[in-house]
């Protein structure tokens, strides 16, 4: 059974081709992330956007453009098809006519991480992998634990010791082994790498395995479908590892090759980070191709506490190619925005999601968005995991 | 603009007809719940099940069978169309081939209460109501606060003082006034009624206003659609106020009148309660038409801590007519089941949802379910709000 148009994996930096039928990590030549490639010409002949829209909901409606070969390998908790919620009260205050929040909090495990891990765990199971580990800021570990439990995989998660207690508890509840690390997610990553070297597990660290991004890219497909196969003018997205931003950009490219889009124009991609941890913002401002590790990284938006990311150059490339930018916001601003969004729109968002509103407010103040542009803020997770930030 | 087939309201006990175009509470004759009635003969001529299925997702796809007249009145956060998740690992242990969890945790405000409050708040707004109040075990108050914030209504919530802190925080975050009551939800209800008498607000207490049940009934429509316009053999549902169970039963009745169902057989409805608060179980066992208030009600499943419910006779009627039953489970059992479901299926459910698994285990032990029957357990909310119950 083969329902995917997956052909091979290709290095995002040097372009080297890799076999997709066996487990892969990063590029064997340059150690940069591998990207899944599909026979999009064949897919274009058999898939039509109106037929895709008629398929109903969920991440797996994009089945042929995901890397899993056999239906029996699919591990699902009903993820995907999150609502695009018009936020008119916020829009009125900013004098913006078409402002939306894509609410990834309405998802298994309460965050956008479910997309990437649903696909990565399904593919790991399909490739015969039995034990996986990953470093996490919290939500990815919880999602890996949940999908791993369904798939019958052994899951080990390394998180910074100040990760929100909600994340730790839900990860443990799903039967994963959780190690609290005295340090940042990059330090947690070193423990995972050490275990890989010892043959203990396969690493699911984002962009160090090629399929989490495939799950995340479905956010881009969903945006296109929601906007009737056009794309919004502006996408505001909180970037830690940045897999979502890079994934959506990949989806836009794929949909262009598939001939699904009514207009060639892609959104301006706005990367949002925390002032206490803004490596991409700094690299963007400096015109650098790669981002230097951010010193003394700190922010209460745990998902943004990522001082260095292997996909940095892919993020920077997409932001620049789109005519977008990268912006940092303070913890105080994002926590205040959590309250503002809850009171104005009834949406309890995570601080990373709230950071997008703050970034948009700055863009409006600078005159960098038009009043009639369609703008999507990404709320990457439920605020229920961050109750300690609320009064 | 009139897109609903709503005709009038009818008392669920004495049958007295009431005008739907103005705000209504309970029956003016006998003070029992009012049920919305539709011109189902006309609806049958214009609505076909395959066309409904093709509409895509969300609660408002059932637009014509909901009580809101004007599209502009609809207040939505993207609720509805929750996944029906096959739970094969749990099924294997119980030797059940077709076991599912309907996961209402993947919803705005993280619970099934979003359905009822989305519809009730939309209709309240449409009827010109500006201030609402309700007693709540926690989740209903949070949902009312969220939809109320979007609708621009003033929301006041009365909850028992030992309501989970997550519920209180999310309700306050959305701008509602929260009063902690030294007592149970029935005591909270007395404060709401007192305010009604003083003209302070309109009461959204469930089944004391006629439209929350209309939102809840969409769970029944979704079940039918998911099972290709048949119905599952068994529905296991945690009943506090019981609006969901009564609402689904109402949906089954409506769909029969609409001619949408391929088979006349309705599910056996299993009401699940906590040993520390089981008025419906006691009334069912006693063969009573109404349930006496349960003394010294206590359970850590806050949604089941409802010692008396105005819809008791409607619940009991549906359970009996369906050939179902009512079962009580202990707090220890349901908390253990939360862990079991998380480890086996990757689903972090609320204790009320976990109680359904325990009830099913008892039914299996008694030989009251068949190995090939299709069985749906309702998880009514995310476990993220009950982290204090996890190790």
XYZ file of C-alpha atoms in Angstrom:
782
model
C 0.000 0.000 0.000
C 1.470 3.343 -0.991
C -0.626 6.438 -0.609
C 2.173 8.969 -0.421
C 4.041 10.748 -3.206
C 7.180 10.816 -1.041
C 10.281 10.224 -3.156
C 13.368 11.099 -1.110
C 14.935 13.418 1.411
C 17.010 16.421 0.393
C 19.359 18.545 2.455
C 17.948 22.028 3.027
C 21.465 23.500 2.859
C 23.621 21.544 0.354
C 20.882 19.720 -1.547
C 22.367 16.240 -1.072
C 19.818 13.476 -1.663
C 19.080 10.820 0.966
C 17.070 7.597 0.942
C 13.662 8.023 2.627
C 12.959 4.325 3.157
C 15.314 4.086 6.117
C 15.626 6.176 9.269
C 17.503 9.408 8.649
C 18.632 12.229 10.873
C 20.517 15.212 9.394
C 22.461 15.514 6.127
C 25.340 13.053 5.977
C 27.474 15.651 4.204
C 26.840 18.926 6.035
C 24.729 17.963 9.083
C 21.920 20.363 8.204
C 18.192 19.447 8.193
C 16.754 17.077 5.597
C 13.499 17.967 3.870
C 11.010 15.452 2.491
C 10.475 15.679 -1.256
C 7.456 14.402 -3.172
C 6.613 13.698 -6.792
C 4.562 16.861 -7.002
C 4.066 16.556 -10.767
C 2.312 13.224 -10.243
C 0.438 14.598 -7.239
C -0.722 17.541 -9.352
C -2.305 15.145 -11.820
C -4.273 13.237 -9.187
C -5.097 15.782 -6.463
C -7.404 18.778 -6.916
C -7.901 21.444 -4.276
C -11.706 21.241 -4.369
C -11.511 17.489 -3.800
C -9.127 18.053 -0.890
C -11.550 20.554 0.642
C -14.382 18.030 0.340
C -12.447 15.421 2.313
C -13.510 16.718 5.687
C -11.175 17.482 8.514
C -7.950 16.562 10.159
C -4.251 16.502 9.415
C -4.421 13.207 7.521
C -6.595 14.628 4.760
C -3.244 15.696 3.281
C -2.299 12.015 3.309
C -0.530 11.879 -0.071
C 1.681 14.833 0.840
C 2.751 13.331 4.142
C 5.603 10.824 4.432
C 3.729 7.800 5.816
C 3.335 4.943 3.319
C 0.931 2.527 4.998
C -2.429 3.520 6.531
C -1.759 1.022 9.299
C 1.181 3.141 10.435
C -0.915 6.232 11.074
C -1.041 7.153 14.752
C -3.730 9.753 15.311
C -5.576 11.482 18.119
C -7.763 13.518 15.763
C -5.237 16.348 15.283
C -5.467 19.140 12.711
C -8.190 21.337 11.201
C -7.937 23.868 13.980
C -10.300 26.824 13.712
C -9.349 30.143 12.153
C -11.175 32.489 14.503
C -12.098 36.034 13.432
C -10.969 38.399 16.183
C -13.012 41.492 15.487
C -12.685 43.146 18.872
C -8.887 43.074 18.659
C -9.122 44.084 15.021
C -11.243 47.151 15.844
C -8.698 48.357 18.382
C -5.917 48.037 15.804
C -8.097 49.304 12.925
C -7.560 46.074 11.044
C -10.499 44.658 9.107
C -9.335 41.075 8.652
C -7.581 39.778 11.739
C -7.711 36.091 12.722
C -6.253 33.763 15.318
C -5.493 30.226 14.251
C -6.105 28.374 17.488
C -3.719 25.461 17.821
C -4.751 25.099 21.447
C -7.769 23.042 20.297
C -5.691 19.998 19.620
C -4.666 16.708 21.229
C -2.205 17.583 24.027
C -3.315 21.215 23.685
C -0.640 22.463 21.300
C 0.634 22.677 17.736
C 3.302 20.123 18.659
C 0.697 17.413 18.074
C 1.015 17.966 14.320
C 4.733 17.300 14.116
C 4.754 14.420 16.547
C 1.734 12.674 15.023
C 3.623 12.453 11.744
C 7.091 11.794 13.190
C 5.835 9.034 15.512
C 3.775 7.449 12.728
C 6.790 7.408 10.447
C 9.136 6.174 13.202
C 6.751 3.300 13.883
C 6.600 2.541 10.165
C 10.392 2.456 9.908
C 10.634 -0.006 12.784
C 11.975 2.372 15.414
C 11.078 1.260 18.961
C 12.683 3.824 21.265
C 12.721 7.594 20.796
C 13.982 10.569 22.784
C 13.799 14.303 22.372
C 14.707 17.560 24.084
C 11.683 19.750 24.665
C 10.530 23.060 26.069
C 7.487 21.137 27.304
C 4.773 20.795 24.685
C 6.751 18.676 22.220
C 7.613 16.218 24.963
C 3.973 15.937 25.966
C 2.915 15.322 22.369
C 5.671 12.748 21.832
C 4.585 10.951 25.000
C 0.946 10.862 23.894
C 1.546 9.626 20.351
C 4.317 7.338 21.559
C 1.895 5.758 24.031
C -0.565 5.056 21.209
C 2.183 3.702 18.970
C 3.664 1.523 21.703
C 7.070 3.248 21.527
C 9.340 3.920 24.484
C 9.611 7.692 24.869
C 12.249 9.579 26.847
C 12.012 13.350 27.213
C 14.643 15.802 28.427
C 13.292 19.182 29.537
C 14.750 22.179 31.367
C 14.003 21.831 35.065
C 11.872 25.005 35.045
C 9.514 23.672 32.362
C 5.841 24.340 33.272
C 4.620 21.652 35.671
C 1.595 20.990 33.419
C 3.927 19.775 30.678
C 5.878 17.523 32.998
C 2.756 15.983 34.511
C 1.052 15.266 31.196
C 4.241 13.746 29.791
C 4.666 11.467 32.798
C 0.961 10.546 32.717
C 1.364 9.185 29.190
C 4.086 6.852 30.411
C 7.171 8.643 29.120
C 10.387 8.874 31.108
C 11.080 12.549 31.882
C 14.494 13.892 32.826
C 14.691 17.406 34.257
C 17.864 19.085 33.023
C 19.680 21.857 34.839
C 19.941 24.125 31.817
C 18.230 25.084 28.577
C 16.704 23.032 25.761
C 20.096 23.038 24.032
C 21.571 21.360 27.127
C 18.700 18.866 27.078
C 19.590 18.194 23.454
C 23.080 17.129 24.445
C 21.686 14.359 26.637
C 19.590 13.125 23.738
C 22.607 13.168 21.410
C 24.688 11.267 23.949
C 22.000 8.584 24.114
C 21.922 8.385 20.322
C 25.685 7.823 20.287
C 25.219 5.001 22.796
C 22.475 3.404 20.668
C 19.837 4.017 23.314
C 17.209 5.652 21.125
C 16.377 7.489 17.921
C 16.313 11.269 18.259
C 13.090 13.138 17.505
C 14.732 16.533 18.072
C 13.034 18.897 15.624
C 14.739 19.229 12.229
C 17.260 16.626 13.359
C 14.692 14.146 12.113
C 12.939 14.964 8.843
C 9.234 14.361 9.547
C 8.097 16.640 12.364
C 8.244 19.488 9.870
C 5.951 17.506 7.560
C 3.292 17.507 10.249
C 3.798 21.197 10.934
C 3.522 22.135 7.276
C -0.158 21.165 7.361
C -0.785 24.526 9.076
C 0.125 26.055 5.719
C -2.230 23.775 3.808
C -5.026 24.605 6.237
C -4.442 28.334 5.795
C -4.723 27.993 2.024
C -7.925 25.987 2.296
C -9.440 28.458 4.791
C -8.660 31.394 2.495
C -10.125 29.593 -0.504
C -6.738 28.735 -2.023
C -5.333 32.166 -1.671
C -2.962 32.904 1.188
C -3.276 35.556 3.881
C -1.194 38.697 3.529
C 0.613 38.382 6.849
C 1.394 35.404 9.107
C 2.614 36.219 12.612
C 4.251 33.204 14.202
C 6.204 32.610 17.432
C 9.501 30.940 16.603
C 11.455 28.776 19.011
C 12.842 25.981 16.858
C 10.949 27.565 13.985
C 9.731 24.314 12.444
C 6.223 25.684 11.977
C 7.348 28.751 10.084
C 9.708 26.740 7.890
C 7.048 24.073 7.438
C 4.396 26.545 6.294
C 6.861 28.064 3.853
C 7.508 24.574 2.484
C 3.756 24.017 2.174
C 3.363 27.227 0.173
C 6.125 26.062 -2.189
C 4.503 22.648 -2.567
C 1.066 24.123 -3.231
C 2.538 26.370 -5.934
C 4.050 23.291 -7.606
C 0.704 21.506 -7.222
C -1.065 24.380 -8.964
C -3.484 24.743 -6.068
C -3.086 28.458 -5.387
C -5.209 31.060 -7.138
C -2.587 33.757 -6.609
C 1.202 33.520 -6.525
C 1.577 35.943 -3.623
C 2.880 34.417 -0.400
C 2.338 35.945 3.065
C 4.918 38.101 4.757
C 6.238 35.835 7.501
C 6.730 37.575 10.840
C 8.936 35.731 13.322
C 8.178 36.634 16.931
C 10.627 35.961 19.765
C 11.092 37.003 23.386
C 13.443 39.855 24.272
C 15.240 37.465 26.610
C 15.885 34.981 23.811
C 15.913 36.445 20.313
C 18.618 34.799 18.196
C 16.608 35.024 14.979
C 15.708 38.668 15.535
C 19.375 39.477 16.061
C 20.490 37.521 13.002
C 17.749 39.120 10.915
C 18.815 42.603 12.003
C 22.475 41.802 11.363
C 21.785 40.367 7.928
C 23.389 37.076 8.963
C 22.685 33.769 7.234
C 22.916 31.816 10.502
C 22.070 32.832 14.076
C 24.601 32.921 16.897
C 23.487 31.191 20.128
C 21.684 33.689 22.383
C 23.455 34.289 25.701
C 21.650 33.903 29.063
C 18.381 32.976 27.380
C 15.387 33.642 29.612
C 11.638 34.135 29.125
C 8.504 32.799 30.752
C 7.295 31.791 27.293
C 8.981 28.413 27.602
C 8.452 27.581 23.940
C 10.534 30.590 22.940
C 13.446 29.726 25.221
C 15.459 28.216 22.378
C 18.879 29.911 22.235
C 19.957 28.205 19.025
C 18.088 26.246 16.375
C 19.452 24.023 13.634
C 16.819 25.422 11.265
C 17.936 29.034 11.796
C 19.027 29.544 8.176
C 15.750 28.118 6.874
C 13.764 30.524 9.057
C 15.876 33.502 8.033
C 15.612 32.544 4.387
C 11.805 32.307 4.526
C 11.383 35.551 6.487
C 13.559 37.457 4.014
C 12.129 35.883 0.882
C 8.646 36.762 2.092
C 9.411 40.411 2.811
C 8.669 39.757 6.473
C 10.688 40.542 9.547
C 11.603 39.300 13.019
C 10.513 41.072 16.203
C 11.155 40.628 19.915
C 8.618 41.368 22.627
C 8.991 41.521 26.400
C 7.547 39.009 28.852
C 5.503 41.761 30.469
C 3.971 42.660 27.125
C 3.043 39.074 26.258
C 1.557 38.326 29.665
C -0.547 41.488 29.440
C -1.628 40.412 25.954
C -2.801 37.037 27.304
C -5.294 38.940 29.443
C -6.282 41.278 26.626
C -7.029 38.396 24.229
C -9.015 36.511 26.883
C -11.138 39.540 27.780
C -11.681 40.770 24.213
C -12.134 37.464 22.401
C -12.701 34.733 24.977
C -9.518 32.963 23.919
C -7.111 31.721 26.584
C -3.852 31.625 24.643
C -0.335 30.633 25.606
C 2.269 33.376 26.099
C 3.875 32.476 22.767
C 0.523 33.071 21.059
C 0.024 36.309 22.972
C 3.451 37.442 21.801
C 2.064 37.503 18.257
C -0.492 40.148 19.199
C 2.227 42.296 20.738
C 4.319 41.942 17.600
C 1.347 42.926 15.476
C 0.733 45.997 17.640
C 4.330 47.028 16.944
C 3.926 46.456 13.211
C 0.768 48.575 13.208
C 2.550 51.359 15.113
C 5.308 51.297 12.489
C 2.806 51.358 9.634
C 3.992 47.982 8.352
C 0.577 46.369 7.887
C -2.337 47.623 5.835
C -5.814 48.101 7.304
C -7.384 45.719 4.797
C -4.711 43.059 4.827
C -5.647 39.571 5.999
C -3.540 38.779 9.046
C -3.236 35.487 10.933
C -1.818 35.281 14.439
C -0.833 31.789 15.531
C -1.816 30.698 18.995
C 0.423 27.670 19.334
C -1.117 26.221 22.485
C -3.756 26.448 25.168
C -3.211 28.926 27.962
C -4.390 26.238 30.405
C -0.774 25.059 30.705
C 0.396 28.503 31.834
C -2.041 29.319 34.618
C 0.818 30.461 36.828
C 1.186 33.479 34.516
C -2.405 34.568 35.163
C -3.520 36.653 38.141
C -32.798 36.459 7.792
C -34.142 33.168 9.118
C -32.052 30.077 8.743
C -33.542 28.058 11.560
C -36.593 25.804 11.560
C -37.253 26.728 15.203
C -40.992 27.061 15.842
C -41.610 27.202 19.582
C -40.641 25.869 22.996
C -42.446 22.994 24.636
C -42.385 21.827 28.245
C -40.572 18.506 28.598
C -42.978 17.489 31.382
C -46.474 18.909 30.734
C -46.111 19.767 27.057
C -47.235 23.400 27.406
C -46.199 25.544 24.447
C -44.148 28.718 24.896
C -43.160 31.530 22.551
C -39.544 31.196 21.357
C -39.114 34.773 20.163
C -38.729 36.126 23.673
C -36.458 35.080 26.554
C -37.826 32.039 28.373
C -36.683 30.127 31.406
C -38.683 27.094 32.624
C -42.316 26.122 31.963
C -44.721 28.777 33.216
C -47.159 26.055 34.300
C -45.045 23.385 35.961
C -41.514 24.917 36.182
C -39.892 22.036 34.302
C -37.405 22.451 31.389
C -38.518 23.795 28.035
C -37.349 22.065 24.862
C -36.904 23.788 21.502
C -39.122 22.435 18.754
C -38.527 22.752 15.031
C -40.562 22.309 11.891
C -38.897 18.977 11.192
C -41.251 18.150 8.324
C -40.065 21.254 6.484
C -36.474 20.567 7.506
C -36.796 17.044 6.137
C -37.707 18.423 2.743
C -34.718 20.752 2.535
C -31.914 18.998 4.438
C -30.260 15.750 3.360
C -27.740 13.883 5.478
C -25.159 13.586 2.684
C -25.341 17.339 2.138
C -24.909 17.907 5.869
C -21.829 15.681 5.877
C -20.354 17.646 2.958
C -20.628 20.915 4.874
C -17.347 20.497 6.670
C -16.894 20.848 10.373
C -18.112 22.593 13.457
C -21.224 22.888 15.552
C -22.850 25.470 13.278
C -23.087 23.074 10.349
C -26.362 22.045 12.048
C -27.441 25.672 11.704
C -31.071 25.054 10.704
C -31.621 22.768 13.684
C -30.223 25.263 16.162
C -32.309 28.077 17.654
C -30.377 31.104 16.379
C -32.210 33.081 13.674
C -29.630 35.550 12.399
C -26.085 34.637 11.303
C -24.923 37.887 12.868
C -25.922 36.533 16.281
C -23.629 33.519 16.084
C -20.834 33.665 18.651
C -18.246 31.038 17.848
C -14.779 29.947 18.878
C -14.650 27.079 16.392
C -16.431 24.568 18.659
C -17.740 21.161 17.601
C -16.639 18.319 15.315
C -14.549 16.730 18.013
C -12.735 13.541 17.023
C -14.111 10.075 17.608
C -10.895 8.275 18.503
C -10.570 4.492 18.160
C -9.127 3.156 21.419
C -7.810 -0.245 20.388
C -5.459 -0.827 23.289
C -8.274 -0.345 25.810
C -10.550 -2.375 23.562
C -8.121 -5.296 23.459
C -7.968 -5.434 27.240
C -11.770 -5.532 27.444
C -12.126 -7.813 24.381
C -14.211 -5.184 22.643
C -13.707 -4.749 18.912
C -15.280 -1.320 18.435
C -14.472 0.993 21.299
C -14.137 4.764 20.808
C -13.594 7.875 22.852
C -15.297 11.056 21.699
C -12.818 13.654 22.856
C -14.601 16.801 23.940
C -11.360 18.041 25.470
C -10.324 19.297 22.015
C -12.619 22.257 22.175
C -12.581 25.953 23.015
C -12.224 26.218 26.824
C -11.260 22.525 26.826
C -14.655 21.000 27.529
C -18.052 19.951 26.171
C -19.569 22.948 27.920
C -18.484 25.052 24.936
C -21.284 23.509 22.867
C -24.098 24.536 25.164
C -22.747 27.950 25.952
C -21.917 28.824 22.340
C -25.582 28.335 21.475
C -27.055 29.792 24.671
C -24.881 32.921 24.515
C -25.592 33.395 20.811
C -29.316 33.168 21.435
C -29.151 35.389 24.531
C -27.358 38.027 22.483
C -29.952 37.692 19.729
C -32.804 38.163 22.211
C -31.215 41.333 23.557
C -30.028 39.987 26.898
C -27.029 41.936 28.259
C -26.219 40.351 31.614
C -26.135 36.629 32.407
C -25.244 34.516 35.424
C -24.982 30.813 36.104
C -24.014 28.310 38.770
C -21.229 26.023 37.619
C -19.032 23.140 38.665
C -16.269 24.934 36.770
C -16.263 24.201 33.060
C -19.632 25.763 32.260
C -18.599 28.975 33.955
C -15.379 29.086 31.963
C -17.251 28.528 28.704
C -19.868 31.157 29.582
C -17.093 33.624 30.361
C -15.347 32.967 27.055
C -18.413 33.216 24.821
C -19.764 36.057 26.915
C -16.517 37.966 26.367
C -16.883 37.542 22.598
C -20.533 38.540 22.699
C -19.924 41.564 24.892
C -22.198 40.280 27.671
C -21.621 40.756 31.369
C -21.082 37.300 32.894
C -21.305 36.397 36.569
C -20.423 32.883 37.726
C -21.113 31.214 41.065
C -18.978 28.141 41.786
C -18.343 25.981 44.840
C -15.254 27.261 46.619
C -13.406 23.980 45.998
C -13.808 24.213 42.218
C -10.533 23.386 40.411
C -8.305 26.454 40.337
C -7.864 26.095 36.573
C -11.582 26.752 36.082
C -11.577 29.788 38.328
C -8.502 31.290 36.679
C -9.742 30.844 33.121
C -13.138 32.288 34.029
C -11.590 35.348 35.640
C -9.166 35.751 32.722
C -12.092 36.108 30.324
C -13.417 39.004 32.366
C -16.271 37.299 34.227
C -17.088 38.041 37.843
C -16.586 34.852 39.876
C -18.141 34.252 43.278
C -16.832 31.325 45.330
C -19.724 29.773 47.232
C -19.381 27.851 50.497
C -21.430 24.870 49.339
C -22.404 22.853 46.292
C -23.573 23.813 42.810
C -27.167 23.750 44.081
C -26.213 26.393 46.641
C -24.541 28.394 43.890
C -27.800 28.114 41.977
C -29.672 29.834 44.781
C -27.476 32.919 44.436
C -28.212 33.016 40.728
C -31.944 32.698 41.336
C -31.841 35.452 43.916
C -30.185 37.736 41.380
C -32.811 36.847 38.804
C -35.534 37.832 41.276
C -33.771 41.161 41.778
C -33.566 41.743 38.021
C -29.759 41.603 38.053
C -29.282 39.111 35.240
C -30.741 36.361 33.084
C -29.988 32.843 34.321
C -28.051 30.458 32.090
C -28.395 27.575 34.572
C -28.641 24.454 32.450
C -32.186 23.385 31.528
C -33.471 26.466 33.314
C -32.866 28.179 29.987
C -33.823 26.263 26.863
C -30.819 26.579 24.555
C -27.761 25.077 26.209
C -29.278 21.678 25.501
C -29.552 22.642 21.828
C -25.784 23.062 21.691
C -25.219 19.821 23.547
C -27.485 17.847 21.236
C -24.968 18.369 18.425
C -22.929 15.576 20.038
C -25.754 13.276 18.941
C -25.720 14.631 15.392
C -21.958 14.183 15.232
C -22.231 10.579 16.410
C -24.731 9.801 13.673
C -22.543 11.400 11.030
C -19.435 9.581 12.277
C -21.238 6.224 12.169
C -22.554 6.920 8.661
C -26.096 7.727 9.822
C -26.423 4.721 12.010
C -25.968 5.111 15.749
C -23.542 3.315 18.027
C -24.865 0.460 20.159
C -23.819 1.926 23.493
C -23.127 5.489 24.676
C -21.408 5.857 28.049
C -21.802 9.364 29.382
C -20.949 11.091 32.681
C -24.046 12.840 33.994
C -23.955 15.814 36.331
C -26.784 18.028 35.127
C -27.289 15.486 32.366
C -27.922 17.994 29.594
C -25.644 16.134 27.208
C -27.405 12.809 27.622
C -30.827 14.398 27.289
C -29.606 16.486 24.375
C -28.269 13.487 22.456
C -31.533 11.654 23.028
C -33.360 14.674 21.623
C -31.031 14.667 18.605
C -31.794 10.985 17.939
C -35.513 11.771 18.034
C -35.059 14.716 15.662
C -32.965 12.704 13.230
C -35.611 9.988 13.138
C -38.201 12.636 12.270
C -35.824 14.023 9.651
C -35.468 10.589 8.094
C -31.681 10.780 8.374
C -31.047 7.467 10.138
C -30.493 4.247 8.218
C -31.638 2.143 11.190
C -34.239 2.860 13.846
C -32.173 1.415 16.682
C -30.997 3.922 19.265
C -27.991 3.392 21.560
C -28.336 2.125 25.098
C -27.592 5.212 27.168
C -25.379 4.554 30.175
C -25.378 7.283 32.817
C -22.194 7.363 34.886
C -22.003 9.080 38.268
C -19.638 9.172 41.242
C -20.312 6.984 44.279
C -20.205 10.135 46.390
C -22.936 11.801 44.318
C -25.243 9.419 42.491
C -28.827 10.719 42.562
C -29.667 9.357 39.117
C -28.215 5.926 39.860
C -30.305 5.742 43.022
C -33.473 6.883 41.267
C -32.850 4.450 38.426
C -32.391 1.563 40.864
C -35.497 2.590 42.797
C -37.596 2.908 39.663
C -38.367 6.511 40.542
C -39.492 9.102 38.013
C -37.614 11.921 39.748
C -34.375 11.837 41.757
C -34.159 12.855 45.417
C -31.296 15.286 46.235
C -28.165 13.318 47.132
C -26.986 13.913 50.696
C -23.406 14.996 51.509
C -22.407 14.998 47.865
C -18.662 14.660 47.372
C -16.329 13.582 44.556
C -13.142 14.927 43.027
C -14.856 14.772 39.635
C -16.222 18.267 40.079
C -18.540 17.992 37.083
C -20.332 15.088 38.757
C -20.865 16.893 42.049
C -24.452 17.780 41.193
C -26.754 16.536 43.978
C -29.971 17.388 42.179
C -30.755 18.276 38.600
C -33.908 19.783 37.127
C -33.567 17.475 34.131
C -33.543 14.320 36.292
C -36.796 12.938 34.840
C -35.595 13.548 31.274
C -32.379 11.619 31.989
C -34.212 8.754 33.639
C -36.737 8.608 30.817
C -33.997 8.400 28.154
C -31.946 5.818 30.048
C -34.958 3.567 30.508
C -36.374 4.016 27.024
C -32.975 3.097 25.598
C -32.567 -0.071 27.634
C -29.538 1.469 29.305
C -28.671 1.853 32.964
C -27.018 4.126 35.516
C -23.807 3.205 37.313
C -21.699 4.751 40.049
C -17.902 4.504 40.244
C -15.499 5.476 42.994
C -13.066 8.387 42.862
C -10.169 5.963 43.268
C -11.339 3.995 40.253
C -11.730 7.028 38.033
C -8.396 8.533 38.997
C -6.691 5.210 38.257
C -8.514 5.124 34.928
C -7.160 8.575 34.021
C -3.682 7.049 34.212
C -4.693 3.929 32.320
C -6.205 5.897 29.429
C -3.172 8.194 29.227
C -0.691 5.312 29.177
C -2.678 3.075 26.814
C -4.041 5.639 24.389
C -2.154 8.901 24.884
C -5.340 10.680 25.937
C -5.290 12.902 29.010
C -8.955 12.838 30.011
C -10.862 14.485 32.852
C -12.007 12.320 35.792
C -15.577 12.426 34.483
C -14.365 10.975 31.188
C -12.279 8.377 32.986
C -15.377 7.371 34.964
C -16.897 6.155 31.699
C -14.118 3.606 31.249
C -14.661 2.309 34.774
C -18.398 2.013 34.122
C -17.700 0.117 30.920
C -15.374 -2.263 32.753
C -18.247 -3.012 35.136
C -20.665 -3.567 32.253
C -18.202 -5.960 30.617
C -17.770 -7.851 33.894
C -21.550 -8.219 34.120
C -21.812 -9.360 30.509
C -23.954 -6.371 29.584
C -22.096 -5.380 26.415
C -21.353 -7.495 23.370
C -17.832 -7.977 22.017
C -18.785 -6.604 18.606
C -20.957 -3.749 19.752
C -19.906 -0.212 18.885
C -19.322 1.670 22.117
C -18.603 5.370 22.628
C -17.137 6.728 25.845
C -17.477 10.478 26.265
C -14.474 12.380 27.518
C -16.171 15.621 28.465
C -13.036 17.695 29.030
C -9.283 17.931 28.963
C -7.375 16.424 31.876
C -5.166 19.522 31.882
C -7.624 21.167 34.286
C -7.240 18.353 36.828
C -3.472 18.074 37.135
C -3.787 17.941 40.930
C -5.298 14.455 40.524
C -2.194 13.170 38.722
C 0.919 11.901 40.499
